[in-house]
mmCIF file of C-alpha atoms in Angstrom:
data_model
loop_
_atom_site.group_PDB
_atom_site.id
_atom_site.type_symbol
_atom_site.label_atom_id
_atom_site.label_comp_id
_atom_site.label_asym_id
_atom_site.label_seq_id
_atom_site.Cartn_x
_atom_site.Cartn_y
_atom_site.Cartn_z
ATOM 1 C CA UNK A 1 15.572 -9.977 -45.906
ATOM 2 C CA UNK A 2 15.080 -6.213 -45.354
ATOM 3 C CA UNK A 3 12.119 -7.058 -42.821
ATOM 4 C CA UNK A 4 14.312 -9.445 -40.996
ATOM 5 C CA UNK A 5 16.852 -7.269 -40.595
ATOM 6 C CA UNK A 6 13.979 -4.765 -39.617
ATOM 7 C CA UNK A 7 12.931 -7.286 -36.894
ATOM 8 C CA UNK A 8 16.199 -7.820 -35.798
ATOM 9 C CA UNK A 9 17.367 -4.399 -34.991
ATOM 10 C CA UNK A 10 13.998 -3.762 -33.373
ATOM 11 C CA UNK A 11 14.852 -7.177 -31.205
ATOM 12 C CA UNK A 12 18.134 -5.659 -30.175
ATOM 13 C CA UNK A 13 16.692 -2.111 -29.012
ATOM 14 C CA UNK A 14 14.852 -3.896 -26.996
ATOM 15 C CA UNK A 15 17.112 -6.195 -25.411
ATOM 16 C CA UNK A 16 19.313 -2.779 -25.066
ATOM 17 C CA UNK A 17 16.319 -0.902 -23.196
ATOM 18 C CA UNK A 18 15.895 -4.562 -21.069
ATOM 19 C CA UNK A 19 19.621 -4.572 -19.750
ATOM 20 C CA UNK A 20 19.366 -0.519 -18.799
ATOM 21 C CA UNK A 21 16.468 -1.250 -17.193
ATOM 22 C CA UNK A 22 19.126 -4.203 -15.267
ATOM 23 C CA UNK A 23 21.775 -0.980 -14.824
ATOM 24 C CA UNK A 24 23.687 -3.254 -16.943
ATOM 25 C CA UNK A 25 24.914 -0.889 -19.855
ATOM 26 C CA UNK A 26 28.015 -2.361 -20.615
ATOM 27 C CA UNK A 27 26.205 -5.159 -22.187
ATOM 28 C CA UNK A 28 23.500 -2.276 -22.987
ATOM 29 C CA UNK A 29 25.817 -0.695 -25.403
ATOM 30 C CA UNK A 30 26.561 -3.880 -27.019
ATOM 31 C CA UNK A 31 23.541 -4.677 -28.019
ATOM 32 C CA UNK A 32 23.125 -1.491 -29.076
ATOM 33 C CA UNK A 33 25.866 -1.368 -31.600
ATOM 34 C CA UNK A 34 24.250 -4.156 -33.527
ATOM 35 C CA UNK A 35 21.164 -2.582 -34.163
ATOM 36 C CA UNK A 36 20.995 -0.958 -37.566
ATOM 37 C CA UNK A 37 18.184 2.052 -36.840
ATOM 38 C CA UNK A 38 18.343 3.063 -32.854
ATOM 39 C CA UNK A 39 16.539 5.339 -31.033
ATOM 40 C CA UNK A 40 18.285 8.567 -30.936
ATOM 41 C CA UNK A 41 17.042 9.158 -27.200
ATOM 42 C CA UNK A 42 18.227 5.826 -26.203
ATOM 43 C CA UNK A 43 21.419 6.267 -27.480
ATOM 44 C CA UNK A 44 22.014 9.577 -25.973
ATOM 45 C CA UNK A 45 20.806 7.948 -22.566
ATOM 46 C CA UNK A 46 23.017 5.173 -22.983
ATOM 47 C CA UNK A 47 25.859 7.657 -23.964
ATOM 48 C CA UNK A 48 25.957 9.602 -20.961
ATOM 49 C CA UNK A 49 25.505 6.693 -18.623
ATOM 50 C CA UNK A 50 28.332 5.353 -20.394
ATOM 51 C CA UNK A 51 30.554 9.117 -19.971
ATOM 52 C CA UNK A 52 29.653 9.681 -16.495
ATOM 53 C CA UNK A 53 30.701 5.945 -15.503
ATOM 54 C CA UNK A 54 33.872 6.375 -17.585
ATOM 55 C CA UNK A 55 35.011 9.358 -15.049
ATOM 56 C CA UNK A 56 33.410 7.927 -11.975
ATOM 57 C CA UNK A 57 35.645 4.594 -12.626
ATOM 58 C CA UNK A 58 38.511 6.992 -13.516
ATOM 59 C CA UNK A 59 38.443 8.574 -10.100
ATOM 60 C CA UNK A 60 39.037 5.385 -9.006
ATOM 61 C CA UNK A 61 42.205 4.485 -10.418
ATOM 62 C CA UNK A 62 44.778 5.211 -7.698
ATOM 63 C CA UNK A 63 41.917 4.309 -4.493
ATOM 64 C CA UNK A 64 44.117 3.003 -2.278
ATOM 65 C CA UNK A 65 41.372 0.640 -1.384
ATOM 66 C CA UNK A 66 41.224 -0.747 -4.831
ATOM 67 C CA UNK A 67 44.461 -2.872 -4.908
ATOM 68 C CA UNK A 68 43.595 -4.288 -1.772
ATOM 69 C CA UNK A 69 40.175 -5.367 -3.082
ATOM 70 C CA UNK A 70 39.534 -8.952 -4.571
ATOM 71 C CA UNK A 71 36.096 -10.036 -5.631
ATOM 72 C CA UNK A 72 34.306 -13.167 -6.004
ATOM 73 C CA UNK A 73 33.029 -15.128 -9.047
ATOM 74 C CA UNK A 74 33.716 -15.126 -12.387
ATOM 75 C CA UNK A 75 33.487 -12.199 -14.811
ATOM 76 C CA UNK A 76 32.816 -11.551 -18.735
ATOM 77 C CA UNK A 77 35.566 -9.905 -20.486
ATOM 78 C CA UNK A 78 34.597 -6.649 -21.574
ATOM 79 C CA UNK A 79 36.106 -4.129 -23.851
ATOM 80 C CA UNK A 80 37.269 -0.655 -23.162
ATOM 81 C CA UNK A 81 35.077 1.043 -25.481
ATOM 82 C CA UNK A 82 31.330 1.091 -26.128
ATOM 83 C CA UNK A 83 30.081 3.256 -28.480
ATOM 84 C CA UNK A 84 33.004 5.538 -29.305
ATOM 85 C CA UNK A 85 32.875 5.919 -25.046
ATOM 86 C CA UNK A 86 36.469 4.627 -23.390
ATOM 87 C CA UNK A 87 35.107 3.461 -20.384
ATOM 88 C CA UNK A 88 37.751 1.464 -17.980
ATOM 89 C CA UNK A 89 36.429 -1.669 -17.895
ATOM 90 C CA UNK A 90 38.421 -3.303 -15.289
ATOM 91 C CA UNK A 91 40.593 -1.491 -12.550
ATOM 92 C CA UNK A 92 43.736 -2.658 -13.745
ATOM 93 C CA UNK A 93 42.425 -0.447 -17.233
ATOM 94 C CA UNK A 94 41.781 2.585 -14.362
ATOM 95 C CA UNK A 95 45.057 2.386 -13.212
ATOM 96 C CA UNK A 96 46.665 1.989 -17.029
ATOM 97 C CA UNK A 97 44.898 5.287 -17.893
ATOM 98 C CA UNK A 98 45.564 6.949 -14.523
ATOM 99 C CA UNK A 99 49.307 6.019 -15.305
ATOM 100 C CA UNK A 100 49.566 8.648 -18.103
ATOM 101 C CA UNK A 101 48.213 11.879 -15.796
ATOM 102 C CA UNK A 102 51.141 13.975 -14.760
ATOM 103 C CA UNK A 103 51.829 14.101 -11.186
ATOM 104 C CA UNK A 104 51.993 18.013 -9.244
ATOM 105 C CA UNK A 105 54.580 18.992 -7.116
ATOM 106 C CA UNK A 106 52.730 21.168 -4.803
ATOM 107 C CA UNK A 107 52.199 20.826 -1.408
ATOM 108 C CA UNK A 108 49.570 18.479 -0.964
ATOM 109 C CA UNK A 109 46.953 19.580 2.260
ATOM 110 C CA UNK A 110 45.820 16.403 3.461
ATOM 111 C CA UNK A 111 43.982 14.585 5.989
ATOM 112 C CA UNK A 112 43.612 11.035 6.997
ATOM 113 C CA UNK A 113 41.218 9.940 9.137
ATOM 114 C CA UNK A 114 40.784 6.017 10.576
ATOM 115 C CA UNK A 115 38.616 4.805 13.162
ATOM 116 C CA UNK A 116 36.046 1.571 14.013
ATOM 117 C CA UNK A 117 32.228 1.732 13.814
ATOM 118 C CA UNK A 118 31.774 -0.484 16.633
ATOM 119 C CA UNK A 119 35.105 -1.604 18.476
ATOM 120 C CA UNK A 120 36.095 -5.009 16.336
ATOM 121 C CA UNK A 121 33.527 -4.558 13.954
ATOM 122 C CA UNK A 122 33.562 -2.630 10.720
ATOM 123 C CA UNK A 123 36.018 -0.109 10.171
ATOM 124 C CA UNK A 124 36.648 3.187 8.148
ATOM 125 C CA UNK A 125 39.601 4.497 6.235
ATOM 126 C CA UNK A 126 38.870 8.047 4.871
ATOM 127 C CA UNK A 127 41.562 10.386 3.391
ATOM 128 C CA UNK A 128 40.375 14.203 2.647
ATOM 129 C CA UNK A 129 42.557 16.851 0.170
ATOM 130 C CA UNK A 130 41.543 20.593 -0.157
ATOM 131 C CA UNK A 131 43.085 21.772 -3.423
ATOM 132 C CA UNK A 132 44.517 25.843 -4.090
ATOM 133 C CA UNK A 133 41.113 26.124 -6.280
ATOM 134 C CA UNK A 134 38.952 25.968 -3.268
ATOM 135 C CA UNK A 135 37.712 21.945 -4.126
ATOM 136 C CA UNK A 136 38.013 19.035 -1.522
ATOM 137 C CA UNK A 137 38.200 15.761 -2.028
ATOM 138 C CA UNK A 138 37.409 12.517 -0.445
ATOM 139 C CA UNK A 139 38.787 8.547 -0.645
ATOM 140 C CA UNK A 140 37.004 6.222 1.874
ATOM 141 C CA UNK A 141 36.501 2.817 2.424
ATOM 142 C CA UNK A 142 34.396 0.733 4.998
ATOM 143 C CA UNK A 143 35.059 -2.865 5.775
ATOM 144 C CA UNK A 144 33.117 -5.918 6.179
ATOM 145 C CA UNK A 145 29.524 -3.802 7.276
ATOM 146 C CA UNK A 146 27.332 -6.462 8.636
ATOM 147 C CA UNK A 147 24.401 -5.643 6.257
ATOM 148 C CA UNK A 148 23.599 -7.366 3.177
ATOM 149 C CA UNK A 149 23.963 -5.005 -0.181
ATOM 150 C CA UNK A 150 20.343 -4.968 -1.578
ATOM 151 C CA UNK A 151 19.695 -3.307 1.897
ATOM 152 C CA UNK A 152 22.475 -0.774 1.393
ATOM 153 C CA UNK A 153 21.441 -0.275 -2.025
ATOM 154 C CA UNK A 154 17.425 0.272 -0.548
ATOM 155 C CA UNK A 155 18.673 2.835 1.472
ATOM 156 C CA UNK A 156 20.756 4.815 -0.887
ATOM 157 C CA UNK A 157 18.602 4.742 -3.723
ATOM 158 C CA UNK A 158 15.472 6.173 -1.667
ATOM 159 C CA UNK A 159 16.878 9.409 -1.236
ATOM 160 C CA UNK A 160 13.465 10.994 -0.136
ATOM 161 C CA UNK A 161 14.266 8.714 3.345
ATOM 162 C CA UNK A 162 17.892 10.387 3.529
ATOM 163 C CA UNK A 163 16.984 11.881 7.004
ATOM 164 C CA UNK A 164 16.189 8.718 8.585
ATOM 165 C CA UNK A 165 19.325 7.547 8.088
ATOM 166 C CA UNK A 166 21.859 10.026 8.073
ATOM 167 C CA UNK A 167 21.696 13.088 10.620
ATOM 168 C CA UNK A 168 21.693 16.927 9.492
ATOM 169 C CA UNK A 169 19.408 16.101 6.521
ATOM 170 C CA UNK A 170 17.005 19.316 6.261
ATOM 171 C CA UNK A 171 15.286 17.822 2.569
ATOM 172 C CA UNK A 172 16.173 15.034 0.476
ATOM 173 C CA UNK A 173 14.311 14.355 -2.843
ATOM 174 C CA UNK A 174 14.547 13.205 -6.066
ATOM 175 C CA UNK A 175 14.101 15.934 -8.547
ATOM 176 C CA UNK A 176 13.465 13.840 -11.497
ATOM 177 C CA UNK A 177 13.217 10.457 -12.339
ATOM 178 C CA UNK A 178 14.397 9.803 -15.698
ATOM 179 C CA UNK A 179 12.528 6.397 -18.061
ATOM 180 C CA UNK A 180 15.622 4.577 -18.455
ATOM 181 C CA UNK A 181 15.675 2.619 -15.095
ATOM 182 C CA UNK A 182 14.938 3.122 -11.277
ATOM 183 C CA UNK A 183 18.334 4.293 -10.222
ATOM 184 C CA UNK A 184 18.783 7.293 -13.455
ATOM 185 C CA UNK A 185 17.758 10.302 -11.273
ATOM 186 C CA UNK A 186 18.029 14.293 -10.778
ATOM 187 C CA UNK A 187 18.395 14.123 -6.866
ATOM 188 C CA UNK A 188 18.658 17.377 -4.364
ATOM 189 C CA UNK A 189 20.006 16.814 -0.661
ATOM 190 C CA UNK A 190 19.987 19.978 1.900
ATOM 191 C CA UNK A 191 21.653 19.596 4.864
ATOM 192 C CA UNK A 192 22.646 21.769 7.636
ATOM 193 C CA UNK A 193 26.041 20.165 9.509
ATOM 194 C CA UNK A 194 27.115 22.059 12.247
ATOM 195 C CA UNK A 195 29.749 23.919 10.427
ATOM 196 C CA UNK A 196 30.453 27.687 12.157
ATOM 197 C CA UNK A 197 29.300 30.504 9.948
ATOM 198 C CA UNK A 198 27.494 28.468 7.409
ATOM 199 C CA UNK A 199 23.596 28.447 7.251
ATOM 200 C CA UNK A 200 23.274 25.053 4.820
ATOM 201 C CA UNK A 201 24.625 23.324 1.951
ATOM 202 C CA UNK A 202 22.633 22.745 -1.175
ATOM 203 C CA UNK A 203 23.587 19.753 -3.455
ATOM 204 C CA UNK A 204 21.663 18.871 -6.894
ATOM 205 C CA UNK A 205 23.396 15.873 -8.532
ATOM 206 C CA UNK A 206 22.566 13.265 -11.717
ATOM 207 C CA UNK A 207 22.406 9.927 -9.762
ATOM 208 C CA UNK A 208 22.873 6.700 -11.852
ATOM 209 C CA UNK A 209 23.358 3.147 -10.776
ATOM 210 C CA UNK A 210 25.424 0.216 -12.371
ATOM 211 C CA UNK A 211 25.207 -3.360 -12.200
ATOM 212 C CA UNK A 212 29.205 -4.423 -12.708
ATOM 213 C CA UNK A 213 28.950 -7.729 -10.893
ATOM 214 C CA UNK A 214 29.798 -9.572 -14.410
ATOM 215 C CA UNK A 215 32.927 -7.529 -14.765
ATOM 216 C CA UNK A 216 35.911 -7.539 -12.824
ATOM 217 C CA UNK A 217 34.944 -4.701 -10.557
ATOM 218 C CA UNK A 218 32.793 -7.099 -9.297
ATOM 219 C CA UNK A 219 30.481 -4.347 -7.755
ATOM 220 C CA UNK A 220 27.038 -2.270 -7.942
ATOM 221 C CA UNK A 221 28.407 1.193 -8.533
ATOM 222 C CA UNK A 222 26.764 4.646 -7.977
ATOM 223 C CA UNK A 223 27.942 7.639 -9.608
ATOM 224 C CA UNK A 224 26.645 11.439 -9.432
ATOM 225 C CA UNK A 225 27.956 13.927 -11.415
ATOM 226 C CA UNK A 226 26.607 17.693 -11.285
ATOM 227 C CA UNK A 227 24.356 18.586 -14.177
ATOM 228 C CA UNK A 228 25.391 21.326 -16.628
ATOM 229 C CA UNK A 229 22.470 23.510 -17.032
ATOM 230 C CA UNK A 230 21.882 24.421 -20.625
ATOM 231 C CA UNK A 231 20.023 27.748 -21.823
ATOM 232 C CA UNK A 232 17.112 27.373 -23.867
ATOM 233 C CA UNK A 233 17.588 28.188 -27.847
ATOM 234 C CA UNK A 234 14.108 30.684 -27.908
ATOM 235 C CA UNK A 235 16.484 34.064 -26.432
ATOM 236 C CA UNK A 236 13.432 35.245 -24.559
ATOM 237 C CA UNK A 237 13.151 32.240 -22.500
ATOM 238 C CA UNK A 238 15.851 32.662 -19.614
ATOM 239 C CA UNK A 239 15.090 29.344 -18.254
ATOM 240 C CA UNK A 240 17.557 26.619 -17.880
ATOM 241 C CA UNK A 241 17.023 22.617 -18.049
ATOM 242 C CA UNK A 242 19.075 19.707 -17.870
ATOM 243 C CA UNK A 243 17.622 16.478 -19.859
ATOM 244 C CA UNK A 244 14.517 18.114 -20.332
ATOM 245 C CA UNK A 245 14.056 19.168 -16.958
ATOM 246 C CA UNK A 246 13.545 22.561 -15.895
ATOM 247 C CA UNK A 247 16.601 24.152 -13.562
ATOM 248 C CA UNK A 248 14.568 24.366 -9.962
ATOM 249 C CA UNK A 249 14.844 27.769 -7.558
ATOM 250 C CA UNK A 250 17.020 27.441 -5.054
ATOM 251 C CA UNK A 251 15.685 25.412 -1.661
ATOM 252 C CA UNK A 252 15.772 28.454 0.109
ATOM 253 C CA UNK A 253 17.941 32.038 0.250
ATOM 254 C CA UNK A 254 21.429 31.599 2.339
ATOM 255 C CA UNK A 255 23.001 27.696 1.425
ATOM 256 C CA UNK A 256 25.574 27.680 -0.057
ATOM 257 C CA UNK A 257 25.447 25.469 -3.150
ATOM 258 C CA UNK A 258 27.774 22.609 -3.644
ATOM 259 C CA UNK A 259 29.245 22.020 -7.171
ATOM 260 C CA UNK A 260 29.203 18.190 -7.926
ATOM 261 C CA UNK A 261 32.050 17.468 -9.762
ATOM 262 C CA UNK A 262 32.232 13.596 -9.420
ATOM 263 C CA UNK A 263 30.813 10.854 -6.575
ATOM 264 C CA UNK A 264 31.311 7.333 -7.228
ATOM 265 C CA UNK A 265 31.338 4.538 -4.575
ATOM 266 C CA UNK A 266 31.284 0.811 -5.413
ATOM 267 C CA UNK A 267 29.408 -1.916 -2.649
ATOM 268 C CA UNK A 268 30.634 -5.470 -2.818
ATOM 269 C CA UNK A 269 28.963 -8.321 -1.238
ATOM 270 C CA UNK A 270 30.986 -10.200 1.017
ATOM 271 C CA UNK A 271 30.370 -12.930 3.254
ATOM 272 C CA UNK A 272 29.543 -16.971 2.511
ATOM 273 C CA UNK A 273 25.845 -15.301 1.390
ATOM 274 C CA UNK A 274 26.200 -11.856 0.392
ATOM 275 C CA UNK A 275 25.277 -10.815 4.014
ATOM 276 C CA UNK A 276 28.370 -8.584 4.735
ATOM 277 C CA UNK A 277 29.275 -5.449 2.316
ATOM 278 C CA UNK A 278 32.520 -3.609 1.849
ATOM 279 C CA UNK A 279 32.026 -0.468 -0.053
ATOM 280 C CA UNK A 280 34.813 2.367 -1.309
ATOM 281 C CA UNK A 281 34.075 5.430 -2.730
ATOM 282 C CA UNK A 282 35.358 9.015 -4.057
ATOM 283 C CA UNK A 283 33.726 12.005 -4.500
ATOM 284 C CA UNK A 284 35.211 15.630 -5.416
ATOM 285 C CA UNK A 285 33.556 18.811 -5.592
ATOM 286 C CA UNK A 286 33.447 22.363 -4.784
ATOM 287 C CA UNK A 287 31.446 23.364 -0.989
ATOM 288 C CA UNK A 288 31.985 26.791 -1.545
ATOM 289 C CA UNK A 289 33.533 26.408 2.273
ATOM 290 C CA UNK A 290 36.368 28.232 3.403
ATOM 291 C CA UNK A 291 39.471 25.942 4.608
ATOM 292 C CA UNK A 292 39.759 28.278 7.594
ATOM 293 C CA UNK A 293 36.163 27.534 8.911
ATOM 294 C CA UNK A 294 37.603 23.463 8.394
ATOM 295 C CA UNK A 295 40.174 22.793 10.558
ATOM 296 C CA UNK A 296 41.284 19.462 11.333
ATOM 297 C CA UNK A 297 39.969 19.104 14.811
ATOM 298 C CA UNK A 298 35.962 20.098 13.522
ATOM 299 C CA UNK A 299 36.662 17.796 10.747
ATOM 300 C CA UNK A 300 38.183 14.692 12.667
ATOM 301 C CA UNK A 301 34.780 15.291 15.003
ATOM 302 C CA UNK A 302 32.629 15.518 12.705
ATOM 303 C CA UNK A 303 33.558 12.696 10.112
ATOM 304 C CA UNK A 304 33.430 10.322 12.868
ATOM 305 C CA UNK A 305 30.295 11.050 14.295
ATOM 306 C CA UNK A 306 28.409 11.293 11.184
ATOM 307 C CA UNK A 307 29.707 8.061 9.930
ATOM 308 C CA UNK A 308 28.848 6.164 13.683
ATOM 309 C CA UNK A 309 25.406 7.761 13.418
ATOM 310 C CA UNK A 310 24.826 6.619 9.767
ATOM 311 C CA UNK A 311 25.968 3.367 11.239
ATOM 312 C CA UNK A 312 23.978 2.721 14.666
ATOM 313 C CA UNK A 313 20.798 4.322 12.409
ATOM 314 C CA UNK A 314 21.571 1.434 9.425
ATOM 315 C CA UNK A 315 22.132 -1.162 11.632
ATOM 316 C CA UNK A 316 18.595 -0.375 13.387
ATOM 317 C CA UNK A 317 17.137 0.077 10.473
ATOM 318 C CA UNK A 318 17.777 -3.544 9.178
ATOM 319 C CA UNK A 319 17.049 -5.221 12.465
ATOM 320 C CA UNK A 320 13.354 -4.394 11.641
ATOM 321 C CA UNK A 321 14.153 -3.971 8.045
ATOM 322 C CA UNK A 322 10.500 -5.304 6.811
ATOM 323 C CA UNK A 323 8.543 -3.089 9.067
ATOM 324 C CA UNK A 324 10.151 -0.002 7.870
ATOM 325 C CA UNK A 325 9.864 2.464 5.101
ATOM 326 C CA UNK A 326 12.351 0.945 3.081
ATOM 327 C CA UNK A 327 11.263 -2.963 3.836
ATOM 328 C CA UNK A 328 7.479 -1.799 2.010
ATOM 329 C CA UNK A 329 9.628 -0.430 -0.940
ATOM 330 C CA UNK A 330 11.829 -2.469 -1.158
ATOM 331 C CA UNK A 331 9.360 -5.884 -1.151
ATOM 332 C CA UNK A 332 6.804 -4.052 -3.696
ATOM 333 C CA UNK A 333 9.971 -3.802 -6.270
ATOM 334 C CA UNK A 334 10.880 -6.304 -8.758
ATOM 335 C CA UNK A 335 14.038 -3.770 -9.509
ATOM 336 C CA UNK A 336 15.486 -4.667 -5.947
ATOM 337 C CA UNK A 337 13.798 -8.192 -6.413
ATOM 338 C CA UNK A 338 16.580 -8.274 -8.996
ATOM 339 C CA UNK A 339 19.353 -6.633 -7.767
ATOM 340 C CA UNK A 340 18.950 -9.209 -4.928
ATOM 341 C CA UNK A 341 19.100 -11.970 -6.519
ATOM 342 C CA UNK A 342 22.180 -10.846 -8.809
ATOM 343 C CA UNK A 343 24.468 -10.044 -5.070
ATOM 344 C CA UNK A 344 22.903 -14.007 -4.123
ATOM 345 C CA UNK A 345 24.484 -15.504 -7.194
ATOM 346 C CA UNK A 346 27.348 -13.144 -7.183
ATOM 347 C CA UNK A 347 28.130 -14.600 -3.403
ATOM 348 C CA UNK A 348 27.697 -17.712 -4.173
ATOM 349 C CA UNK A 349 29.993 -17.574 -7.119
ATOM 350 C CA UNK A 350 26.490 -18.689 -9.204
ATOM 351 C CA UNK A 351 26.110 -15.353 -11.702
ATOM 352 C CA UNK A 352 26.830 -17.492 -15.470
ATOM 353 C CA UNK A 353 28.934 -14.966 -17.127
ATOM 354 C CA UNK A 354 27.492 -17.156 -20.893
ATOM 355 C CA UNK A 355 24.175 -16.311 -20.163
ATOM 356 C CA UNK A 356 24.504 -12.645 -21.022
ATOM 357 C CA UNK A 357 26.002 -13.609 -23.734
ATOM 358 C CA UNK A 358 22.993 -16.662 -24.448
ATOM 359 C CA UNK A 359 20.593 -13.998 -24.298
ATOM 360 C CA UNK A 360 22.598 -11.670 -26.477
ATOM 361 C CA UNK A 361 22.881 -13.752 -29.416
ATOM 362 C CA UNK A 362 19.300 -15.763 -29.005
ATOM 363 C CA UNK A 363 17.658 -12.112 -29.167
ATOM 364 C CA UNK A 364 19.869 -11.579 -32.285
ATOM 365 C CA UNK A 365 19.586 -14.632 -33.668
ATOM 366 C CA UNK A 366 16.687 -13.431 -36.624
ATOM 367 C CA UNK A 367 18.752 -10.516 -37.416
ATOM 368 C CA UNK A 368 21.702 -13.440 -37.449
ATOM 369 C CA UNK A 369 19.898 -15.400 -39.426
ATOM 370 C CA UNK A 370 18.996 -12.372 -42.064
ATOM 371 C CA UNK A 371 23.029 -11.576 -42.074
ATOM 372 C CA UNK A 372 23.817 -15.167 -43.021
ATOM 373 C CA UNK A 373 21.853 -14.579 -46.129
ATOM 374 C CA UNK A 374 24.478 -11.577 -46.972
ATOM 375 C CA UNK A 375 21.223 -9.169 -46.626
ATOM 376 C CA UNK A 376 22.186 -7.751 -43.738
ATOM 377 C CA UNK A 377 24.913 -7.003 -41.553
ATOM 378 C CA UNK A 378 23.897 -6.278 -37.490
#
């Protein structure tokens, strides 16, 4: 009994590591709670995954692009807690927990910003807040972009090819990439905007990706978060690390560095196929900008023309999508293999919210069979 229940906790590790792999950790962590002897790496993987989506979904709560947003297919019901993590499962859960935050008084200094990629084609709704502690924020949402989502998600994951799609981009590269699937990575973007008075910005963020097409966000989410650089125990090492890895020199003397608080955006499919995408987002941090060198007018300019040039660049890039860069990666990948097919099925209303749950319990089903006998409990 004590070596099925062995084998079955083994079985359910594995499944676990199988679905992170998938950037499914919802169903991750529930796998995860049945095993009786985990992996205390995993489970500190799977932990922060779990915290850093729990905020990213958070700063979600009162989009104003989130009401208006319906999705497609069915969905699993999922609970709002996974491993001692409250995680909002579903947005109506963001907006429940957003409910109880108290609301400020102050002045708010804000700027809206709306305007069309190409005239009747897709369009952009961004809305920009400085706060009195020096941190901006940033709501967006762009409509109905006529490019499928495993395309979008190509681009965005292979940061090192930044530059050849947005403009400004001085080094893009991924730090780090952590074992627990293709999209967990330590990333670092310089760019130099034309921004008077300021050499270059210098952002290092923890990148992960989420599959939540089963649940009712009905999206592939990304999420960044800034990492907090810990100190090593041994006092005569000054050197600093986050997950292991060691805290890199600055890119060069003069940016100034950008303090990641949170980035999430979520990319739906839309379209009879998949081969439209809507995606929202929010993102908060510290530039270490002045307000004064960001008035309106440079900001008005320069939102919209970095957004059109993103666009026109995108929309070239996936006319001759397979002879690119991104087309070699992204056909030598059974990781975007997969995430297209998931956005096919999604679109097509064809994802099988059971067979998450089939596999679940047919992967358990020796350590089911050992509890049965009253020998174990998984």
């Amino acid at each position: 009994s004590s070596s099925l229940a062995a084998e079955g906790s083994t079985t359910h590790v594995a499944r676990a590591r199988e679905l992170l792999q998938e950037l499914r950790v919802f169903e991750a962590a529930l796998e995860l709670e049945k095993a009786q002897e985990v992996d205390p790496e995993l489970r500190e993987s799977i932990e922060l995954q779990l915290q850093t989506l729990s905020e990213a979904l958070g700063g979600l709560a009162d989009h104003p692009g989130l009401e208006k947003q319906t999705t497609a297919g069915s969905s699993r019901s999922f609970p709002n807690e996974f491993m001692g993590v409250s995680v909002p499962s579903t947005p109506a859960s963001a907006r429940s927990a957003a409910g109880s935050r108290s609301n400020t008084s102050r002045k708010r200094d804000v700027l809206d910003i709306e305007f069309e990629l190409e005239e009747k084609g897709a369009s952009v709704e961004i809305r920009i807040e400085f706060y009195p502690d020096g941190k901006v924020s940033a709501d967006w949402i762009v409509r109905d972009l006529p490019i499928p989502l495993h395309y979008i998600l190509c681009m965005v994951n292979e940061i090192d090819l930044l530059g050849e799609v947005a403009p400004y981009i001085a080094n893009a590269e991924v730090l780090k990439e952590f074992p627990t699937n293709k999209a967990d990575r330590l990333i670092r973007v310089v760019s130099k905007p034309p921004i008077p008075f300021v050499t270059g910005l210098e952002a290092v963020a923890q990148r992960f990706g989420f599959d939540l097409l089963d649940t009712e966000w009905g999206a592939f989410a990304l999420a960044e978060l800034g990492p907090e650089w810990s100190k090593a125990k041994d006092a005569n090492n000054a050197q600093e690390s986050w997950r292991g890895f060691a805290r890199p020199p600055p890119y060069q003397r003069g940016l100034k560095e950008v303090q990641v608080e949170r980035v999430v955006a979520l990319g739906y499919p839309t379209g009879p196929s998949g081969e439209k995408t809507t995606a929202m987002g929010s993102a908060k941090g510290d530039l270490n900008v002045p307000r004064s060198l960001l008035p309106d007018s440079i900001l008005h300019w320069l939102v919209k023309m970095i957004a059109r040039i993103i666009y026109s660049r995108a929309i070239e890039k996936m006319q001759q999508f397979e002879g690119t860069e991104f087309g070699k990666r992204l056909r030598n990948s059974s990781f975007y293999a997969r995430l297209q097919q998931r956005c096919r099925d999604y679109s097509r209303g064809e994802l099988n919210p059971s067979k998450a749950v089939n596999e679940s319990s047919s992967a358990g089903s020796i350590a089911g069979a050992a509890s049965v006998s009253g020998k174990a409990s998984l």
